Amino acid sequence: EAVLPVAVTTLVSQKVLVMTRLYGFKVKDLLALRLYGVDKAALVTRIAHCCAHQLLVKGVFNADPHPGNILFCLKKPLSSNISGGDLLGTIVPGLLDFGMTVRINETKRRAYCVLIIALFEGDFVTAGNALQVLGYKNNQSERAPERDAEFFEYLFRDANPRGVSQKEAKEFTEKREQQKKEDIANNVREKEGRSMKELPEDFIFLSRVVGLLRGLTAELDCSCPIMYILALQARVGLAELA
């Protein structure tokens, strides 16, 4: 659930666009978050659901995702007992600035849904096939397709506070370094190393959405189950495409 500004049709012309105003607070306003008793992890989780729903169910998502385009808004009158604990039932994300969007056709949307569900279930073969449909390819895709799936499993992993994220990044880097050493030992390493051949444009925007969620969890010192949320919305998306 989220709120968005909508056009005031009686005030719109060819040169002027008037929209309703959202009243809320910056999503990284720690003082306001504390004042209203916001469960930060739950708020970021709601934002993640909004992003995943746009991508996997609607096929249209904001191509300029950053914290400045997100508020947390008070949907209902607050209880007089502000200090009484979590009031997130009254708070929803406010999503701003859809002036730049990416649209994904049904074929690609289905492939994204299949990719994410396969990654969630640990089915790297199906994930690799979905990546081919999406047009993702590097110079190791044919020789070691499981590495592509490993990368996207890492990309869509849960978002955590900085310390945990840094540890995960270190472990993934070490795994890649070990693969590199094994390739060299087996005399199969490409001269130019691992390099991209084909990268769909929407992948770039998708990575920015994931980066937004990781940035928020780092700033707010909380966690968000990105893969689980993506898988839930992917199942909804496949059901609607059936």
Short mmCIF file of N, CA and C in Angstrom, two decimals, residues 48-185:
data_model
loop_
_atom_site.label_atom_id
_atom_site.label_comp_id
_atom_site.label_asym_id
_atom_site.label_seq_id
_atom_site.Cartn_x
_atom_site.Cartn_y
_atom_site.Cartn_z
N ALA A 48 9.67 -1.86 -0.52
CA ALA A 48 10.14 -2.95 -1.39
C ALA A 48 8.98 -3.61 -2.11
N HIS A 49 7.88 -3.84 -1.42
CA HIS A 49 6.70 -4.42 -2.05
C HIS A 49 6.19 -3.51 -3.18
N CYS A 50 6.20 -2.20 -2.93
CA CYS A 50 5.77 -1.25 -3.96
C CYS A 50 6.65 -1.35 -5.20
N CYS A 51 7.95 -1.39 -4.99
CA CYS A 51 8.90 -1.48 -6.11
C CYS A 51 8.72 -2.79 -6.87
N ALA A 52 8.60 -3.90 -6.14
CA ALA A 52 8.46 -5.21 -6.77
C ALA A 52 7.15 -5.31 -7.53
N HIS A 53 6.09 -4.73 -6.98
CA HIS A 53 4.78 -4.78 -7.64
C HIS A 53 4.82 -4.00 -8.96
N GLN A 54 5.47 -2.85 -8.94
CA GLN A 54 5.60 -2.07 -10.17
C GLN A 54 6.30 -2.87 -11.26
N LEU A 55 7.40 -3.50 -10.88
CA LEU A 55 8.22 -4.22 -11.86
C LEU A 55 7.55 -5.49 -12.35
N LEU A 56 7.08 -6.33 -11.44
CA LEU A 56 6.67 -7.70 -11.78
C LEU A 56 5.19 -7.85 -12.05
N VAL A 57 4.37 -6.95 -11.57
CA VAL A 57 2.92 -7.07 -11.77
C VAL A 57 2.42 -6.04 -12.77
N LYS A 58 2.85 -4.79 -12.61
CA LYS A 58 2.38 -3.73 -13.50
C LYS A 58 3.27 -3.54 -14.73
N GLY A 59 4.54 -3.88 -14.61
CA GLY A 59 5.44 -3.71 -15.75
C GLY A 59 5.80 -2.26 -16.02
N VAL A 60 5.61 -1.40 -15.04
CA VAL A 60 5.98 0.02 -15.15
C VAL A 60 6.59 0.43 -13.81
N PHE A 61 7.83 0.95 -13.83
CA PHE A 61 8.40 1.37 -12.55
C PHE A 61 9.23 2.63 -12.71
N ASN A 62 9.40 3.31 -11.59
CA ASN A 62 10.12 4.58 -11.55
C ASN A 62 11.59 4.34 -11.92
N ALA A 63 12.06 5.03 -12.92
CA ALA A 63 13.44 4.85 -13.39
C ALA A 63 14.42 5.78 -12.67
N ASP A 64 13.94 6.55 -11.71
CA ASP A 64 14.80 7.46 -10.95
C ASP A 64 14.60 7.24 -9.46
N PRO A 65 14.87 6.01 -8.99
CA PRO A 65 14.61 5.71 -7.58
C PRO A 65 15.70 6.24 -6.65
N HIS A 66 15.33 7.13 -5.75
CA HIS A 66 16.26 7.59 -4.73
C HIS A 66 15.45 8.07 -3.53
N PRO A 67 16.04 8.17 -2.36
CA PRO A 67 15.27 8.51 -1.15
C PRO A 67 14.51 9.83 -1.24
N GLY A 68 15.02 10.77 -2.05
CA GLY A 68 14.32 12.05 -2.19
C GLY A 68 12.95 11.92 -2.84
N ASN A 69 12.68 10.80 -3.51
CA ASN A 69 11.38 10.56 -4.15
C ASN A 69 10.45 9.72 -3.29
N ILE A 70 10.80 9.54 -2.01
CA ILE A 70 9.97 8.74 -1.13
C ILE A 70 9.74 9.47 0.19
N LEU A 71 8.48 9.52 0.60
CA LEU A 71 8.11 10.07 1.90
C LEU A 71 7.50 8.95 2.74
N PHE A 72 7.35 9.20 4.04
CA PHE A 72 6.40 8.38 4.78
C PHE A 72 5.29 9.31 5.22
N CYS A 73 4.05 8.90 4.92
CA CYS A 73 2.89 9.76 5.07
C CYS A 73 1.95 9.22 6.13
N LEU A 74 1.27 10.14 6.81
CA LEU A 74 0.29 9.77 7.83
C LEU A 74 -1.05 9.59 7.14
N LYS A 75 -1.52 8.36 7.07
CA LYS A 75 -2.74 8.08 6.33
C LYS A 75 -3.99 8.33 7.15
N LYS A 76 -3.92 8.08 8.46
CA LYS A 76 -5.07 8.24 9.34
C LYS A 76 -4.66 9.12 10.52
N PRO A 77 -5.65 9.71 11.24
CA PRO A 77 -5.29 10.48 12.43
C PRO A 77 -4.56 9.60 13.42
N LEU A 78 -3.51 10.17 13.99
CA LEU A 78 -2.71 9.41 14.95
C LEU A 78 -3.39 9.31 16.30
N SER A 79 -3.08 8.26 17.01
CA SER A 79 -3.52 8.12 18.39
C SER A 79 -2.88 9.22 19.22
N SER A 80 -3.55 9.64 20.27
CA SER A 80 -2.98 10.67 21.13
C SER A 80 -1.77 10.16 21.89
N ASN A 81 -1.64 8.83 21.96
CA ASN A 81 -0.53 8.24 22.69
C ASN A 81 0.62 7.93 21.73
N ILE A 82 1.31 8.96 21.29
CA ILE A 82 2.39 8.79 20.32
C ILE A 82 3.52 7.95 20.88
N SER A 83 3.74 8.03 22.18
CA SER A 83 4.83 7.29 22.79
C SER A 83 4.46 5.85 23.11
N GLY A 84 3.27 5.44 22.71
CA GLY A 84 2.78 4.12 23.10
C GLY A 84 3.29 2.98 22.25
N GLY A 85 4.18 3.25 21.29
CA GLY A 85 4.74 2.14 20.51
C GLY A 85 4.55 2.33 19.02
N ASP A 86 4.57 1.24 18.28
CA ASP A 86 4.55 1.25 16.82
C ASP A 86 3.21 1.75 16.29
N LEU A 87 3.26 2.78 15.45
CA LEU A 87 2.05 3.34 14.86
C LEU A 87 2.04 3.15 13.36
N LEU A 88 2.74 2.12 12.86
CA LEU A 88 2.89 1.97 11.42
C LEU A 88 1.57 1.73 10.71
N GLY A 89 0.55 1.29 11.45
CA GLY A 89 -0.76 1.10 10.82
C GLY A 89 -1.32 2.39 10.26
N THR A 90 -0.80 3.54 10.70
CA THR A 90 -1.27 4.83 10.22
C THR A 90 -0.33 5.43 9.17
N ILE A 91 0.70 4.72 8.82
CA ILE A 91 1.75 5.29 7.98
C ILE A 91 1.96 4.45 6.72
N VAL A 92 2.08 5.12 5.56
CA VAL A 92 2.32 4.43 4.30
C VAL A 92 3.39 5.19 3.51
N PRO A 93 4.09 4.52 2.60
CA PRO A 93 5.06 5.23 1.76
C PRO A 93 4.34 6.19 0.81
N GLY A 94 4.94 7.33 0.58
CA GLY A 94 4.47 8.26 -0.43
C GLY A 94 5.48 8.27 -1.57
N LEU A 95 5.04 7.93 -2.77
CA LEU A 95 5.96 7.79 -3.92
C LEU A 95 5.81 8.99 -4.84
N LEU A 96 6.93 9.65 -5.13
CA LEU A 96 6.93 10.88 -5.92
C LEU A 96 7.68 10.73 -7.24
N ASP A 97 7.41 11.65 -8.14
CA ASP A 97 8.22 11.87 -9.35
C ASP A 97 8.31 10.65 -10.27
N PHE A 98 7.24 10.41 -11.01
CA PHE A 98 7.24 9.36 -12.02
C PHE A 98 7.44 9.95 -13.41
N GLY A 99 8.20 11.05 -13.47
CA GLY A 99 8.46 11.69 -14.76
C GLY A 99 9.33 10.84 -15.67
N MET A 100 10.11 9.92 -15.08
CA MET A 100 10.95 9.02 -15.87
C MET A 100 10.61 7.59 -15.44
N THR A 101 10.06 6.84 -16.37
CA THR A 101 9.64 5.47 -16.05
C THR A 101 10.17 4.48 -17.09
N VAL A 102 10.23 3.22 -16.69
CA VAL A 102 10.61 2.13 -17.59
C VAL A 102 9.41 1.21 -17.73
N ARG A 103 9.09 0.85 -18.96
CA ARG A 103 7.98 -0.08 -19.22
C ARG A 103 8.55 -1.40 -19.73
N ILE A 104 8.04 -2.49 -19.19
CA ILE A 104 8.52 -3.82 -19.54
C ILE A 104 7.39 -4.61 -20.18
N ASN A 105 7.64 -5.16 -21.37
CA ASN A 105 6.58 -5.90 -22.06
C ASN A 105 6.30 -7.23 -21.35
N GLU A 106 5.24 -7.89 -21.75
CA GLU A 106 4.80 -9.10 -21.04
C GLU A 106 5.83 -10.22 -21.14
N THR A 107 6.50 -10.35 -22.28
CA THR A 107 7.50 -11.41 -22.42
C THR A 107 8.63 -11.23 -21.42
N LYS A 108 9.13 -10.03 -21.31
CA LYS A 108 10.21 -9.76 -20.36
C LYS A 108 9.71 -9.87 -18.92
N ARG A 109 8.52 -9.39 -18.67
CA ARG A 109 7.98 -9.44 -17.31
C ARG A 109 7.83 -10.88 -16.84
N ARG A 110 7.36 -11.74 -17.76
CA ARG A 110 7.24 -13.16 -17.43
C ARG A 110 8.63 -13.75 -17.14
N ALA A 111 9.62 -13.37 -17.94
CA ALA A 111 10.97 -13.88 -17.74
C ALA A 111 11.55 -13.42 -16.41
N TYR A 112 11.31 -12.15 -16.04
CA TYR A 112 11.75 -11.67 -14.74
C TYR A 112 11.11 -12.47 -13.61
N CYS A 113 9.81 -12.73 -13.74
CA CYS A 113 9.10 -13.49 -12.71
C CYS A 113 9.69 -14.90 -12.58
N VAL A 114 9.92 -15.54 -13.73
CA VAL A 114 10.50 -16.90 -13.72
C VAL A 114 11.90 -16.87 -13.12
N LEU A 115 12.70 -15.87 -13.49
CA LEU A 115 14.06 -15.74 -12.97
C LEU A 115 14.05 -15.64 -11.44
N ILE A 116 13.23 -14.77 -10.92
CA ILE A 116 13.24 -14.52 -9.48
C ILE A 116 12.73 -15.73 -8.70
N ILE A 117 11.67 -16.37 -9.18
CA ILE A 117 11.16 -17.56 -8.49
C ILE A 117 12.21 -18.67 -8.53
N ALA A 118 12.87 -18.82 -9.67
CA ALA A 118 13.91 -19.85 -9.79
C ALA A 118 15.06 -19.58 -8.83
N LEU A 119 15.48 -18.33 -8.72
CA LEU A 119 16.54 -17.98 -7.78
C LEU A 119 16.11 -18.25 -6.35
N PHE A 120 14.88 -17.90 -6.04
CA PHE A 120 14.35 -18.11 -4.68
C PHE A 120 14.34 -19.59 -4.33
N GLU A 121 14.06 -20.43 -5.33
CA GLU A 121 13.98 -21.87 -5.10
C GLU A 121 15.31 -22.58 -5.34
N GLY A 122 16.35 -21.83 -5.72
CA GLY A 122 17.65 -22.42 -5.95
C GLY A 122 17.77 -23.21 -7.23
N ASP A 123 16.91 -22.92 -8.21
CA ASP A 123 16.92 -23.61 -9.50
C ASP A 123 17.73 -22.79 -10.49
N PHE A 124 19.04 -23.00 -10.52
CA PHE A 124 19.92 -22.19 -11.34
C PHE A 124 19.77 -22.49 -12.83
N VAL A 125 19.31 -23.68 -13.19
CA VAL A 125 19.12 -24.00 -14.61
C VAL A 125 17.99 -23.16 -15.19
N THR A 126 16.86 -23.14 -14.50
CA THR A 126 15.72 -22.32 -14.95
C THR A 126 16.09 -20.84 -14.92
N ALA A 127 16.83 -20.43 -13.91
CA ALA A 127 17.26 -19.03 -13.82
C ALA A 127 18.14 -18.66 -15.02
N GLY A 128 19.04 -19.56 -15.39
CA GLY A 128 19.91 -19.31 -16.55
C GLY A 128 19.12 -19.18 -17.83
N ASN A 129 18.10 -20.01 -18.00
CA ASN A 129 17.25 -19.93 -19.20
C ASN A 129 16.50 -18.60 -19.24
N ALA A 130 16.02 -18.15 -18.07
CA ALA A 130 15.30 -16.88 -18.01
C ALA A 130 16.23 -15.72 -18.36
N LEU A 131 17.47 -15.79 -17.92
CA LEU A 131 18.44 -14.74 -18.24
C LEU A 131 18.70 -14.67 -19.75
N GLN A 132 18.68 -15.82 -20.41
CA GLN A 132 18.84 -15.83 -21.87
C GLN A 132 17.68 -15.13 -22.54
N VAL A 133 16.47 -15.39 -22.06
CA VAL A 133 15.28 -14.74 -22.62
C VAL A 133 15.37 -13.22 -22.44
N LEU A 134 15.89 -12.80 -21.29
CA LEU A 134 16.00 -11.38 -20.99
C LEU A 134 17.10 -10.69 -21.79
N GLY A 135 18.01 -11.49 -22.37
CA GLY A 135 19.08 -10.92 -23.18
C GLY A 135 20.33 -10.57 -22.40
N TYR A 136 20.51 -11.24 -21.25
CA TYR A 136 21.72 -11.02 -20.46
C TYR A 136 22.76 -12.04 -20.86
N LYS A 137 23.97 -11.57 -21.18
CA LYS A 137 25.01 -12.50 -21.60
C LYS A 137 26.39 -11.89 -21.37
N ASN A 138 27.32 -12.71 -20.84
CA ASN A 138 28.71 -12.31 -20.75
C ASN A 138 29.57 -13.40 -21.38
N ASN A 139 30.87 -13.21 -21.39
CA ASN A 139 31.74 -14.15 -22.10
C ASN A 139 31.95 -15.47 -21.35
N GLN A 140 31.32 -15.61 -20.19
CA GLN A 140 31.37 -16.88 -19.47
C GLN A 140 30.01 -17.57 -19.38
N SER A 141 28.99 -16.97 -19.98
CA SER A 141 27.64 -17.49 -19.84
C SER A 141 27.48 -18.90 -20.40
N GLU A 142 28.15 -19.19 -21.50
CA GLU A 142 28.03 -20.53 -22.08
C GLU A 142 28.89 -21.55 -21.32
N ARG A 143 30.07 -21.12 -20.90
CA ARG A 143 30.98 -22.04 -20.21
C ARG A 143 30.56 -22.32 -18.77
N ALA A 144 30.08 -21.28 -18.08
CA ALA A 144 29.71 -21.42 -16.66
C ALA A 144 28.43 -20.64 -16.38
N PRO A 145 27.29 -21.09 -16.93
CA PRO A 145 26.04 -20.34 -16.77
C PRO A 145 25.58 -20.20 -15.32
N GLU A 146 26.00 -21.12 -14.45
CA GLU A 146 25.59 -21.05 -13.05
C GLU A 146 26.13 -19.80 -12.36
N ARG A 147 27.22 -19.25 -12.91
CA ARG A 147 27.80 -18.06 -12.30
C ARG A 147 26.90 -16.84 -12.51
N ASP A 148 26.19 -16.80 -13.63
CA ASP A 148 25.24 -15.71 -13.85
C ASP A 148 24.14 -15.77 -12.80
N ALA A 149 23.61 -16.97 -12.56
CA ALA A 149 22.57 -17.13 -11.55
C ALA A 149 23.09 -16.77 -10.17
N GLU A 150 24.33 -17.15 -9.88
CA GLU A 150 24.94 -16.81 -8.59
C GLU A 150 25.00 -15.30 -8.40
N PHE A 151 25.35 -14.60 -9.50
CA PHE A 151 25.44 -13.14 -9.40
C PHE A 151 24.09 -12.53 -9.07
N PHE A 152 23.02 -12.99 -9.75
CA PHE A 152 21.70 -12.40 -9.50
C PHE A 152 21.13 -12.84 -8.16
N GLU A 153 21.50 -14.02 -7.71
CA GLU A 153 21.12 -14.43 -6.36
C GLU A 153 21.76 -13.48 -5.34
N TYR A 154 23.01 -13.10 -5.60
CA TYR A 154 23.71 -12.15 -4.74
C TYR A 154 23.08 -10.77 -4.85
N LEU A 155 22.76 -10.33 -6.07
CA LEU A 155 22.17 -9.00 -6.28
C LEU A 155 20.85 -8.86 -5.54
N PHE A 156 20.01 -9.90 -5.57
CA PHE A 156 18.68 -9.84 -4.97
C PHE A 156 18.65 -10.34 -3.53
N ARG A 157 19.81 -10.55 -2.93
CA ARG A 157 19.85 -11.03 -1.55
C ARG A 157 19.18 -10.02 -0.61
N ASP A 158 18.88 -10.46 0.61
CA ASP A 158 18.26 -9.58 1.58
C ASP A 158 19.14 -8.36 1.84
N ALA A 159 18.50 -7.23 2.07
CA ALA A 159 19.23 -6.01 2.41
C ALA A 159 19.41 -5.94 3.91
N ASN A 160 20.62 -5.63 4.34
CA ASN A 160 20.95 -5.63 5.77
C ASN A 160 21.73 -4.39 6.14
N PRO A 161 21.90 -4.15 7.45
CA PRO A 161 22.74 -3.03 7.89
C PRO A 161 24.15 -3.13 7.33
N ARG A 162 24.89 -2.04 7.37
CA ARG A 162 26.19 -1.93 6.70
C ARG A 162 27.15 -3.06 7.05
N GLY A 163 27.27 -3.38 8.33
CA GLY A 163 28.24 -4.40 8.73
C GLY A 163 27.98 -5.74 8.09
N VAL A 164 26.72 -6.15 8.05
CA VAL A 164 26.35 -7.43 7.45
C VAL A 164 26.55 -7.39 5.94
N SER A 165 26.15 -6.29 5.30
CA SER A 165 26.30 -6.15 3.86
C SER A 165 27.76 -6.21 3.43
N GLN A 166 28.62 -5.56 4.21
CA GLN A 166 30.05 -5.58 3.89
C GLN A 166 30.61 -6.99 3.98
N LYS A 167 30.16 -7.75 4.96
CA LYS A 167 30.61 -9.13 5.10
C LYS A 167 30.16 -9.97 3.91
N GLU A 168 28.90 -9.78 3.48
CA GLU A 168 28.37 -10.52 2.33
C GLU A 168 29.13 -10.18 1.06
N ALA A 169 29.42 -8.90 0.88
CA ALA A 169 30.18 -8.47 -0.30
C ALA A 169 31.57 -9.09 -0.31
N LYS A 170 32.20 -9.14 0.85
CA LYS A 170 33.53 -9.73 0.96
C LYS A 170 33.49 -11.22 0.61
N GLU A 171 32.49 -11.93 1.11
CA GLU A 171 32.38 -13.37 0.84
C GLU A 171 32.14 -13.63 -0.64
N PHE A 172 31.31 -12.80 -1.27
CA PHE A 172 31.04 -13.00 -2.70
C PHE A 172 32.30 -12.71 -3.53
N THR A 173 33.01 -11.66 -3.17
CA THR A 173 34.26 -11.33 -3.87
C THR A 173 35.28 -12.46 -3.74
N GLU A 174 35.39 -13.01 -2.56
CA GLU A 174 36.31 -14.13 -2.33
C GLU A 174 35.91 -15.34 -3.16
N LYS A 175 34.61 -15.58 -3.29
CA LYS A 175 34.14 -16.71 -4.10
C LYS A 175 34.52 -16.50 -5.56
N ARG A 176 34.36 -15.28 -6.05
CA ARG A 176 34.73 -14.98 -7.44
C ARG A 176 36.23 -15.14 -7.66
N GLU A 177 37.01 -14.70 -6.69
CA GLU A 177 38.46 -14.83 -6.79
C GLU A 177 38.86 -16.30 -6.83
N GLN A 178 38.20 -17.13 -6.05
CA GLN A 178 38.49 -18.56 -6.06
C GLN A 178 38.15 -19.18 -7.41
N GLN A 179 37.02 -18.77 -7.99
CA GLN A 179 36.63 -19.26 -9.32
C GLN A 179 37.67 -18.84 -10.36
N LYS A 180 38.17 -17.62 -10.23
CA LYS A 180 39.19 -17.13 -11.15
C LYS A 180 40.45 -18.00 -11.06
N LYS A 181 40.88 -18.31 -9.86
CA LYS A 181 42.07 -19.15 -9.67
C LYS A 181 41.87 -20.53 -10.26
N GLU A 182 40.68 -21.10 -10.08
CA GLU A 182 40.38 -22.42 -10.63
C GLU A 182 40.38 -22.39 -12.15
N ASP A 183 39.84 -21.32 -12.73
CA ASP A 183 39.83 -21.19 -14.20
C ASP A 183 41.25 -21.12 -14.75
N ILE A 184 42.10 -20.36 -14.07
CA ILE A 184 43.49 -20.23 -14.51
C ILE A 184 44.21 -21.57 -14.40
N ALA A 185 43.96 -22.26 -13.29
CA ALA A 185 44.60 -23.56 -13.08
C ALA A 185 44.17 -24.57 -14.13
#
